[in-house]
Short mmCIF file of C-alpha atoms in Angstrom, two decimals:
data_model
loop_
_atom_site.label_atom_id
_atom_site.label_comp_id
_atom_site.label_asym_id
_atom_site.label_seq_id
_atom_site.Cartn_x
_atom_site.Cartn_y
_atom_site.Cartn_z
CA MET R 6 0.05 -0.01 0.02
CA LEU R 7 2.83 2.42 0.81
CA SER R 8 4.33 1.66 -2.61
CA VAL R 9 1.06 2.55 -4.30
CA ILE R 10 0.74 5.78 -2.30
CA ALA R 11 4.36 6.71 -3.12
CA LEU R 12 3.85 6.09 -6.84
CA VAL R 13 0.57 8.18 -6.89
CA ALA R 14 2.38 10.98 -5.09
CA LEU R 15 5.15 10.72 -7.67
CA ARG R 16 2.61 10.86 -10.50
CA LEU R 17 0.92 13.98 -8.95
CA CYS R 18 4.25 15.78 -8.32
CA ILE R 19 5.50 15.27 -11.93
CA GLY R 20 2.03 16.11 -13.24
CA TRP R 21 1.92 19.40 -11.28
CA HIS R 22 5.45 20.35 -12.60
CA PHE R 23 4.36 19.88 -16.19
CA PHE R 24 0.93 21.45 -15.64
CA TYR R 25 2.30 24.58 -13.92
CA GLU R 26 4.90 24.99 -16.63
CA GLY R 27 2.13 24.87 -19.24
CA CYS R 28 -0.20 27.22 -17.35
CA TRP R 29 2.60 29.79 -16.97
CA LYS R 30 3.19 29.67 -20.72
CA VAL R 31 -0.55 30.13 -21.32
CA ASP R 32 -0.63 33.14 -18.93
CA ASN R 33 2.54 34.60 -20.43
CA ALA R 34 1.95 33.91 -24.07
CA ASP R 35 3.41 37.31 -25.02
CA LYS R 36 6.66 36.50 -23.23
CA PHE R 37 7.20 32.85 -23.95
CA SER R 38 8.90 31.61 -27.07
CA ALA R 39 10.33 28.16 -27.91
CA MET R 40 12.95 29.75 -30.05
CA PRO R 41 15.57 30.41 -27.32
CA PHE R 42 15.18 26.75 -26.33
CA LEU R 43 16.02 25.73 -29.89
CA THR R 44 18.58 28.43 -30.86
CA MET R 45 20.69 28.04 -27.64
CA ALA R 46 21.01 24.24 -28.04
CA LYS R 47 24.59 22.99 -27.59
CA GLY R 48 26.36 19.71 -28.06
CA PRO R 49 26.22 17.14 -30.87
CA PHE R 50 22.34 17.37 -31.22
CA ALA R 51 22.37 21.15 -31.67
CA PRO R 52 22.04 21.15 -35.52
CA ILE R 53 18.71 19.32 -35.25
CA PHE R 54 17.26 21.97 -33.09
CA TYR R 55 18.79 24.80 -35.10
CA ALA R 56 16.97 23.49 -38.18
CA MET R 57 13.67 23.86 -36.36
CA SER R 58 14.26 27.57 -36.13
CA PRO R 59 13.27 29.06 -39.57
CA ASP R 60 16.39 30.48 -41.33
CA LEU R 61 18.24 30.94 -38.10
CA ASP R 62 21.30 32.61 -39.74
CA GLY R 63 19.11 34.91 -41.96
CA VAL R 64 20.64 33.67 -45.20
CA GLU R 65 17.34 33.21 -47.01
CA ARG R 66 15.82 36.41 -45.56
CA LEU R 67 18.88 38.44 -46.76
CA LYS R 68 18.61 37.24 -50.30
CA THR R 69 18.00 40.19 -52.67
CA GLU R 70 15.86 40.56 -55.72
CA ALA R 71 15.42 43.39 -58.23
CA LYS R 72 11.71 44.18 -58.66
CA GLU R 73 9.93 46.66 -60.87
CA ILE R 74 7.76 48.51 -58.36
CA THR R 75 5.10 51.11 -58.72
CA TYR R 76 4.90 53.50 -55.87
CA PHE R 77 3.79 56.99 -55.11
CA VAL R 78 5.68 60.21 -54.52
CA PRO R 79 3.82 62.88 -52.46
CA GLY R 80 3.42 66.29 -53.83
CA LYS R 81 2.86 69.70 -51.98
CA ALA R 82 -0.89 70.25 -52.17
CA THR R 83 -3.05 70.21 -49.08
CA ILE R 84 -6.75 69.53 -48.66
CA ASP R 85 -9.40 69.71 -45.98
CA VAL R 86 -9.83 66.62 -43.84
CA GLN R 87 -11.51 65.73 -40.66
CA ARG R 88 -9.81 64.58 -37.50
CA PRO R 89 -11.41 61.64 -35.69
CA GLY R 90 -13.19 62.74 -32.57
CA ALA R 91 -14.05 60.70 -29.37
CA ASN R 92 -16.62 58.68 -31.31
CA GLY R 93 -14.79 58.20 -34.54
CA TYR R 94 -15.65 60.09 -37.72
CA GLU R 95 -19.00 61.37 -36.51
CA GLY R 96 -18.51 65.10 -36.77
CA THR R 97 -17.65 65.61 -33.22
CA GLU R 98 -14.53 67.56 -34.08
CA PRO R 99 -14.30 70.50 -36.52
CA ARG R 100 -12.80 70.03 -39.92
CA LEU R 101 -9.13 70.99 -39.83
CA HIS R 102 -6.61 71.62 -42.45
CA ALA R 103 -3.91 68.93 -42.62
CA PRO R 104 -1.26 68.07 -45.25
CA ILE R 105 -2.73 65.24 -47.28
CA PRO R 106 -0.74 65.92 -50.55
CA GLU R 107 -1.48 64.80 -54.03
CA VAL R 108 0.63 61.83 -55.20
CA THR R 109 2.56 61.10 -58.39
CA GLU R 110 2.91 57.60 -59.60
CA LYS R 111 6.42 56.35 -60.17
CA THR R 112 7.76 53.02 -61.46
CA GLU R 113 11.33 52.05 -60.58
CA THR R 114 13.43 48.88 -60.30
CA VAL R 115 14.22 48.47 -56.68
CA THR R 116 16.41 45.94 -54.90
CA VAL R 117 14.50 44.40 -52.03
CA TYR R 118 14.56 41.39 -49.59
CA PRO R 119 11.62 39.43 -51.06
CA ALA R 120 11.16 37.50 -47.88
CA TYR R 121 9.87 40.69 -46.27
CA PHE R 122 8.87 42.79 -49.27
CA ASN R 123 6.51 40.37 -50.93
CA GLU R 124 4.54 39.74 -47.71
CA ALA R 125 4.24 43.53 -46.97
CA GLN R 126 3.11 44.02 -50.63
CA ARG R 127 0.56 41.31 -50.37
CA ILE R 128 -0.99 42.86 -47.26
CA TYR R 129 -1.10 46.32 -48.84
CA GLN R 130 -2.80 44.88 -51.95
CA TYR R 131 -5.24 43.01 -49.74
CA ALA R 132 -6.22 46.33 -47.99
CA LEU R 133 -6.76 47.94 -51.35
CA ASP R 134 -8.85 45.10 -52.81
CA THR R 135 -10.88 44.46 -49.61
CA TYR R 136 -11.70 47.89 -48.34
CA LYS R 137 -11.43 49.87 -51.56
CA PRO R 138 -10.37 53.16 -50.08
CA GLU R 139 -11.08 56.34 -52.06
CA GLY R 140 -10.12 59.96 -51.92
CA ASP R 141 -8.15 60.98 -48.92
CA GLN R 142 -7.78 57.43 -47.55
CA LEU R 143 -6.43 56.19 -50.88
CA ARG R 144 -3.88 58.99 -51.12
CA GLN R 145 -2.75 58.40 -47.57
CA MET R 146 -2.36 54.64 -48.30
CA GLN R 147 -0.48 55.36 -51.40
CA ILE R 148 1.81 57.74 -49.46
CA ALA R 149 2.46 55.05 -46.78
CA TRP R 150 3.33 52.54 -49.49
CA GLY R 151 5.67 55.00 -51.13
CA ILE R 152 7.51 55.73 -47.80
CA TYR R 153 7.84 51.95 -47.25
CA VAL R 154 9.28 51.33 -50.68
CA ALA R 155 11.79 54.21 -50.21
CA ASP R 156 12.79 52.95 -46.74
CA VAL R 157 13.41 49.37 -48.00
CA ARG R 158 15.31 50.58 -51.06
CA ASP R 159 17.53 52.88 -49.05
CA ASP R 160 18.13 50.31 -46.32
CA VAL R 161 19.12 47.56 -48.70
CA LYS R 162 21.37 49.91 -50.63
CA ASP R 163 23.07 51.30 -47.51
CA ASN R 164 23.67 47.90 -45.95
CA ALA R 165 24.68 46.02 -49.13
CA GLU R 166 28.42 45.85 -48.22
CA LYS R 167 27.71 45.09 -44.56
CA VAL R 168 25.39 42.16 -45.53
CA ALA R 169 27.90 40.88 -47.97
CA ALA R 170 30.63 41.03 -45.27
CA TYR R 171 28.35 39.23 -42.86
CA LEU R 172 27.53 36.42 -45.31
CA GLY R 173 31.28 35.96 -46.03
CA ALA R 174 32.02 35.82 -42.33
CA LEU R 175 29.23 33.27 -41.95
CA GLU R 176 30.75 31.04 -44.58
CA ARG R 177 34.19 31.25 -42.94
CA PHE R 178 32.66 30.43 -39.54
CA LYS R 179 30.99 27.31 -40.90
CA ALA R 180 34.29 26.18 -42.53
CA ALA R 181 36.19 26.72 -39.39
CA LYS R 182 33.47 24.93 -37.29
CA ASN R 183 33.76 21.85 -39.48
CA GLY R 184 37.65 21.95 -39.31
CA PRO R 185 39.91 19.53 -37.45
CA ASN R 186 40.70 21.85 -34.52
CA ASN R 187 37.94 21.21 -32.00
CA GLY R 188 39.61 21.91 -28.63
CA PRO R 189 38.17 23.75 -25.62
CA GLU R 190 39.43 27.16 -26.62
CA GLN R 191 38.27 26.65 -30.16
CA LYS R 192 34.76 25.71 -28.98
CA LYS R 193 34.70 28.84 -26.81
CA ARG R 194 35.70 31.14 -29.79
CA GLN R 195 33.19 29.38 -32.09
CA TRP R 196 30.30 30.00 -29.65
CA ALA R 197 31.30 33.65 -29.36
CA ASP R 198 31.57 34.04 -33.06
CA MET R 199 28.17 32.39 -33.58
CA MET R 200 26.50 34.73 -31.10
CA LYS R 201 28.14 37.72 -32.69
CA LEU R 202 27.04 36.70 -36.10
CA ARG R 203 23.45 36.11 -34.98
CA THR R 204 23.35 39.55 -33.46
CA GLU R 205 24.57 41.10 -36.62
CA ALA R 206 22.04 39.35 -38.73
CA LYS R 207 19.30 40.28 -36.30
CA GLY R 208 20.09 43.91 -36.74
CA PHE R 209 19.56 43.83 -40.49
CA LEU R 210 16.41 41.76 -40.22
CA THR R 211 14.74 43.65 -37.40
CA THR R 212 15.01 46.84 -39.40
CA GLN R 213 13.17 45.18 -42.34
CA GLU R 214 10.47 43.77 -40.18
CA GLY R 215 10.07 47.19 -38.49
CA PHE R 216 9.44 48.75 -41.91
CA ALA R 217 6.72 46.19 -42.73
CA THR R 218 5.10 46.46 -39.26
CA THR R 219 5.06 50.31 -39.53
CA LEU R 220 3.43 50.13 -42.98
CA ILE R 221 0.66 47.70 -41.64
CA LEU R 222 -0.03 49.91 -38.62
CA GLU R 223 -0.36 53.03 -40.84
CA ILE R 224 -2.77 51.20 -43.13
CA GLN R 225 -4.72 50.14 -40.10
CA ASN R 226 -4.98 53.64 -38.84
CA ILE R 227 -5.83 55.13 -42.28
CA LEU R 228 -8.69 52.76 -42.86
CA GLY R 229 -10.03 53.22 -39.34
CA PRO R 230 -13.34 51.60 -38.29
CA VAL R 231 -15.61 50.16 -40.86
CA SER R 232 -19.14 49.06 -40.59
CA GLU R 233 -20.55 45.93 -42.51
CA THR R 234 -23.60 45.17 -40.50
CA GLY R 235 -24.31 48.44 -38.92
CA ALA R 236 -21.99 47.89 -36.03
CA LYS R 237 -18.62 49.36 -35.61
CA GLU R 238 -15.76 46.91 -36.37
CA THR R 239 -12.00 47.21 -36.62
CA VAL R 240 -10.29 46.77 -39.93
CA LYS R 241 -8.72 43.25 -39.90
CA LEU R 242 -5.55 42.91 -41.92
CA PRO R 243 -3.66 39.66 -42.40
CA THR R 244 -0.87 39.06 -39.82
CA PHE R 245 2.63 39.82 -41.24
CA VAL R 246 4.57 36.59 -41.40
CA VAL R 247 7.98 36.60 -43.03
CA SER R 248 8.05 34.00 -45.84
CA THR R 249 10.73 31.79 -44.16
CA ASP R 250 8.41 31.43 -41.08
CA GLN R 251 5.26 30.48 -42.91
CA LEU R 252 3.69 27.01 -42.56
CA PRO R 253 4.09 24.70 -45.56
CA PHE R 254 1.32 24.23 -48.17
CA GLY R 255 -0.19 27.60 -47.29
CA LEU R 256 -1.71 26.32 -44.07
CA ASN R 257 -3.60 28.86 -41.96
CA LEU R 258 -4.42 27.26 -38.53
CA PRO R 259 -6.66 28.46 -35.80
CA PHE R 260 -4.82 30.13 -32.92
CA VAL R 261 -1.45 30.19 -34.79
CA GLY R 262 -2.28 31.53 -38.27
CA ARG R 263 0.42 30.98 -40.73
CA SER R 264 3.49 31.09 -38.53
CA TRP R 265 5.63 28.09 -37.83
CA THR R 266 7.13 29.85 -34.78
CA LYS R 267 3.60 30.45 -33.30
CA PHE R 268 2.67 26.86 -34.06
CA LEU R 269 5.69 25.59 -32.14
CA ASP R 270 4.95 27.77 -29.23
CA PHE R 271 1.36 26.68 -29.18
CA ALA R 272 2.27 23.07 -29.44
CA VAL R 273 4.84 23.22 -26.55
CA THR R 274 2.48 25.20 -24.34
CA TRP R 275 -0.52 23.04 -24.62
CA ALA R 276 1.43 19.72 -24.76
CA LEU R 277 2.95 20.49 -21.34
CA THR R 278 -0.40 21.69 -20.03
CA LEU R 279 -2.29 18.57 -21.20
CA ILE R 280 0.45 16.14 -20.12
CA GLY R 281 0.43 17.62 -16.63
CA LEU R 282 -3.36 17.61 -16.38
CA CYS R 283 -3.74 13.99 -17.44
CA LEU R 284 -1.09 12.91 -14.91
CA ILE R 285 -2.82 14.84 -12.18
CA LEU R 286 -6.19 13.32 -13.08
CA GLY R 287 -4.81 9.87 -13.78
CA PHE R 288 -6.36 9.96 -17.29
CA CYS R 289 -4.60 8.31 -20.16
CA THR R 290 -1.64 8.06 -17.73
CA ARG R 291 0.60 5.88 -19.74
CA LEU R 292 0.28 7.89 -22.87
CA ALA R 293 0.88 11.16 -20.91
CA ALA R 294 3.83 9.72 -19.26
CA ILE R 295 5.32 8.66 -22.55
CA GLY R 296 4.75 12.13 -24.05
CA GLY R 297 6.35 13.81 -20.97
CA GLY R 298 9.38 11.55 -21.23
CA CYS R 299 9.90 12.34 -24.85
CA PHE R 300 9.72 16.02 -24.02
CA LEU R 301 12.42 15.55 -21.37
CA ILE R 302 14.56 13.65 -23.93
CA SER R 303 14.43 16.76 -26.10
CA VAL R 304 15.43 19.02 -23.20
CA LEU R 305 18.40 16.68 -22.49
CA MET R 306 19.39 16.76 -26.16
CA THR R 307 19.43 20.58 -26.23
CA GLN R 308 21.47 20.82 -22.97
CA PRO R 309 23.43 17.57 -22.58
CA PRO R 310 24.92 17.25 -19.06
CA TRP R 311 28.41 16.63 -20.27
CA PRO R 312 31.22 18.78 -18.79
CA THR R 313 33.37 19.09 -22.01
CA ILE R 314 30.46 20.66 -23.95
CA PHE R 315 30.63 24.48 -24.17
CA PRO R 316 29.10 26.66 -22.80
CA ALA R 317 29.13 24.80 -19.43
CA VAL R 318 26.13 24.80 -17.19
CA HIS R 319 26.32 27.63 -14.60
CA PRO R 320 27.69 26.39 -11.31
CA GLU R 321 24.61 27.64 -9.37
CA VAL R 322 22.52 25.15 -11.37
CA GLY R 323 24.69 22.32 -10.13
CA HIS R 324 27.26 19.94 -11.49
CA ALA R 325 26.32 16.80 -13.35
CA MET R 326 27.64 14.22 -15.77
CA ILE R 327 25.00 12.42 -17.87
CA VAL R 328 22.54 12.35 -14.98
CA ASP R 329 21.02 15.65 -13.91
CA LYS R 330 17.57 16.59 -12.59
CA ASN R 331 16.01 16.34 -16.06
CA PHE R 332 17.37 12.91 -16.52
CA VAL R 333 16.07 11.82 -13.13
CA GLU R 334 12.66 13.05 -13.94
CA MET R 335 12.74 11.40 -17.33
CA VAL R 336 13.54 8.02 -15.77
CA ALA R 337 10.78 8.53 -13.14
CA ILE R 338 8.19 9.43 -15.75
CA PHE R 339 9.03 6.48 -17.99
CA MET R 340 8.78 4.20 -14.91
CA LEU R 341 5.27 5.56 -14.41
CA ALA R 342 4.43 4.68 -17.97
CA THR R 343 5.13 0.99 -17.14
CA LEU R 344 2.77 0.88 -14.16
CA PRO R 345 -1.11 1.30 -13.85
CA VAL R 346 -0.71 4.39 -11.61
CA GLY R 347 -3.70 6.04 -13.27
CA ARG R 348 -5.95 3.39 -11.89
CA TRP R 349 -4.75 4.03 -8.43
CA GLY R 350 -6.65 7.22 -7.43
CA GLY R 351 -7.19 8.27 -11.00
CA LEU R 352 -9.74 8.40 -13.83
CA ASP R 353 -8.04 5.50 -15.58
CA TYR R 354 -9.78 3.21 -12.97
CA PHE R 355 -13.12 3.96 -14.59
CA VAL R 356 -11.73 4.01 -18.17
CA TRP R 357 -10.21 0.53 -17.57
CA ASN R 358 -13.24 -1.07 -15.92
CA LEU R 359 -15.86 0.44 -18.06
CA ILE R 360 -14.09 0.26 -21.49
CA GLY R 361 -10.67 -1.34 -21.43
CA LYS R 362 -11.38 -4.45 -19.50
CA PRO R 363 -14.55 -5.43 -21.53
CA VAL R 364 -12.81 -4.91 -24.82
CA CYS R 365 -9.77 -6.94 -23.70
CA LYS R 366 -12.10 -9.67 -22.67
CA MET R 367 -13.90 -9.56 -26.01
CA PHE R 368 -10.68 -10.21 -27.83
CA GLY R 369 -9.22 -12.71 -25.37
CA PHE R 370 -6.42 -10.32 -24.24
CA TYR R 371 -7.51 -10.33 -20.62
CA SER R 372 -7.45 -12.82 -17.81
CA GLU R 373 -8.59 -12.22 -14.28
CA GLU R 374 -5.30 -13.90 -12.99
CA ASN R 375 -3.21 -11.27 -14.78
CA ASP R 376 -5.21 -8.27 -13.64
CA ASP R 377 -2.62 -5.62 -12.59
#
């Protein structure tokens, strides 16, 4: 009996650990991302997890393409417009003079990063086709598009040499990493070089994403509230997702949209939550324990407890060789998967007696003598 109580307590403790981790991620969805877990992997399995992070080094996103683009250059004329009041555009504020200039159409061959530019262009065109702005709204959107094109053009041009230097340094880093020298000092330098290169790439890419985000926010503000059924609604534009982060086959899933990164965050969050809940309730316990054990294997693969792997685990975390706290929990949860702990103070007792046992008897897989 004491063994049964101890095993149930172990199931509840591990279940609570998983459940609370999942709940924290649900409550802090704006802060949690699985990307650091993947991108900071170390050891022999690190390349597997790096591959799960879309275009980690930015090579695909930094590819350029010359496109013939039509955009709009603002003129100097001003017209009379109305500022939105407390209740929107309902005449609560007087009409004020504001600079909404005329625009001149211009076609130019511009070098862009298509991973960002094509998606921004698609959203801009969607806004034009869906909401069909006219007059002042149309001119403001055209001006916003023209500013975006000019920003992208100038940024790509200004950073062309820096991006080329970065890509060259990245190739040299990869060659050195695959070289014969793999001593402790070399590993330390390689890690520092990798972090430096990623920071450099992030600078280029963050700027491009900022241009696109600004364009979309401006379009949102320009279009303002629309009414389709008599009620005020907010204009809904597609979420910007850089092409390298889009799900395959054009998938657009509930809760995550088209983003592979959001899909991964959603999967990790709810997998931990459901595994923990099932262990606490003793429902589908064996399956939940196997899922939890596989997750812990992935944790161990990203941060192997081996002292020669750089960077080393911080001393405050402890010292371990092969066996650390994650390894111990993994062994414990796989042990639970071999035992009917869900039937001891759990919902699996009812599942087994109402469904499992009759089905097994029907096919001759169950004997009263072997009832565990």
